[in-house]
């Protein structure tokens, strides 16, 4: 049987380069079926008895918790490790040894590691399902999948198709792994215009631009904003990844590049969708996504984080080969959940 998502014939998701339009659509179909589980209307136990190792050797809040919650909501259980200091890697254990050891304990592994390529090295040393939860400045494929799922849902609200959209990526495009994965994944679609806005020091690496230039999409790069930037459909901001800078490296990030109401009014279509993988850096000097859009329905950031659950559930179901059991396993929940999870959700178009 051929696997829907695989790397070297193993059920592992290491890079969005593994995805095709067909596998994206199939994954999103399962995510749609699992949405009532994510919104706590239904329960699903297709992974009852299975155990996940959620290994995070780098800071994380939403990725670690949402992978863990997604696995639990499918009936599985989760073992966690956070940080190097509490792991045997601090004692000099190799990635391959760690991988083999953990494989004896669990049924699936999510790994985040500060070095690009480390998750692939780990995955080579096991036959178990592995998901790359972020490898340094490399990739973050599950984030790109939930971002794409969000884009498609948000556009369809206003009857629009993703093909032909104008998408702007703003911020740290050099070290931001979410935008590396996202632009590669988006290049599966036709007639897209990408506007890449970053200071000269933080522009998208050329090896990624080479991969996404398919002759059908337009890519324009800006380090200062001018009137050539306009009519953006989707704007996606990223945090400046200072923790990845080498000594003496400076971002030269200017307040003019900050994504805020002024930016939206000037450069975007009135129907723009505003996204960010989060966390946003709330310190004023960071010029990250402004809070002046917080009650604006075009701000999709919390719909985006919520979509992490159905997408990560769908990924586990597919990688563990239980996707065809989902529908028949759904049952009603027995407890009550608020209709809106956050006090401001009704301002921001939550379903
Ligand atoms: C991002 C990450 O870790 O790459 N966060 C996330 O997973 N949603 C973005 C960031 O750290 O800025």
XYZ file of N, CA and C and ligand atoms in Angstrom, residues 58-64 112 133-134 136 139-140 143 146 175-178 236 238-241 243-244 276-280 288 305 312, ligand 1:
114
model
N 13.941 22.785 21.869
C 13.958 24.220 21.594
C 12.638 24.767 22.128
N 12.591 26.076 22.429
C 11.390 26.667 23.027
C 10.152 26.415 22.166
N 9.039 26.179 22.836
C 7.764 25.990 22.126
C 6.615 26.118 23.115
N 5.526 26.685 22.668
C 4.284 26.632 23.441
C 3.239 25.931 22.599
N 2.836 26.596 21.478
C 1.686 26.052 20.741
C 2.002 24.769 19.971
N 3.177 24.655 19.419
C 3.457 23.452 18.621
C 3.471 22.216 19.528
N 4.163 22.331 20.664
C 4.261 21.181 21.576
C 2.894 20.824 22.160
N 11.456 18.640 17.766
C 11.945 19.991 17.441
C 13.380 20.069 17.920
N 8.969 19.005 13.976
C 8.282 20.102 14.670
C 9.066 21.398 14.591
N 10.028 21.459 13.656
C 10.872 22.652 13.489
C 12.322 22.269 13.681
N 15.681 24.090 13.571
C 16.430 25.351 13.465
C 15.799 26.247 12.427
N 12.928 23.928 8.400
C 11.504 23.843 8.028
C 10.600 23.629 9.230
N 9.324 23.853 8.998
C 8.287 23.626 10.016
C 7.029 23.199 9.241
N 3.327 23.463 10.539
C 2.870 24.864 10.626
C 2.433 25.348 9.240
N -0.959 23.930 8.425
C -2.085 24.593 9.108
C -2.255 26.019 8.583
N 15.676 33.587 8.730
C 15.708 32.527 9.756
C 14.327 31.946 10.063
N 13.262 32.575 9.567
C 11.906 32.112 9.898
C 11.569 30.832 9.149
N 11.596 29.702 9.865
C 11.350 28.409 9.181
C 9.903 28.277 8.729
N 8.976 28.983 9.413
C 7.573 28.840 9.004
C 7.381 29.386 7.592
N 1.356 37.827 5.885
C 1.822 36.879 6.911
C 3.087 37.457 7.518
N 6.224 37.574 10.439
C 7.006 36.649 11.267
C 7.836 37.439 12.269
N 8.111 36.801 13.377
C 8.940 37.382 14.433
C 10.409 37.405 13.972
N 11.146 38.453 14.398
C 12.592 38.460 14.121
C 13.240 37.403 15.035
N 13.945 36.426 14.422
C 14.468 35.265 15.163
C 15.851 35.596 15.727
N 17.366 34.859 18.305
C 18.106 33.750 18.917
C 18.954 33.000 17.887
N 18.684 33.209 16.593
C 19.456 32.513 15.552
C 20.556 33.402 14.958
N 0.023 35.246 11.267
C 1.316 35.233 11.973
C 1.395 33.858 12.627
N 2.551 33.181 12.589
C 2.601 31.843 13.200
C 2.547 31.908 14.720
N 2.845 33.096 15.271
C 2.962 33.311 16.710
C 4.123 32.472 17.257
N 4.761 32.841 18.336
C 4.442 33.977 19.194
C 4.794 35.308 18.548
N 4.005 36.361 18.857
C 4.432 37.692 18.423
C 5.224 38.295 19.576
N 6.955 43.897 15.894
C 6.244 42.713 15.404
C 4.776 43.092 15.183
N -4.185 29.412 14.934
C -3.695 28.500 15.995
C -4.709 27.392 16.250
N -3.031 18.645 12.906
C -2.084 17.709 13.547
C -2.764 16.374 13.830
C 7.342 29.521 15.156
C 8.522 28.578 15.214
O 8.820 28.019 16.271
O 9.114 28.422 14.165
N 6.342 29.294 16.070
C 5.470 28.254 15.892
O 5.863 27.113 15.842
N 4.184 28.562 15.716
C 7.670 30.933 14.934
C 8.623 31.671 15.848
O 9.232 31.123 16.758
O 8.762 32.870 15.631
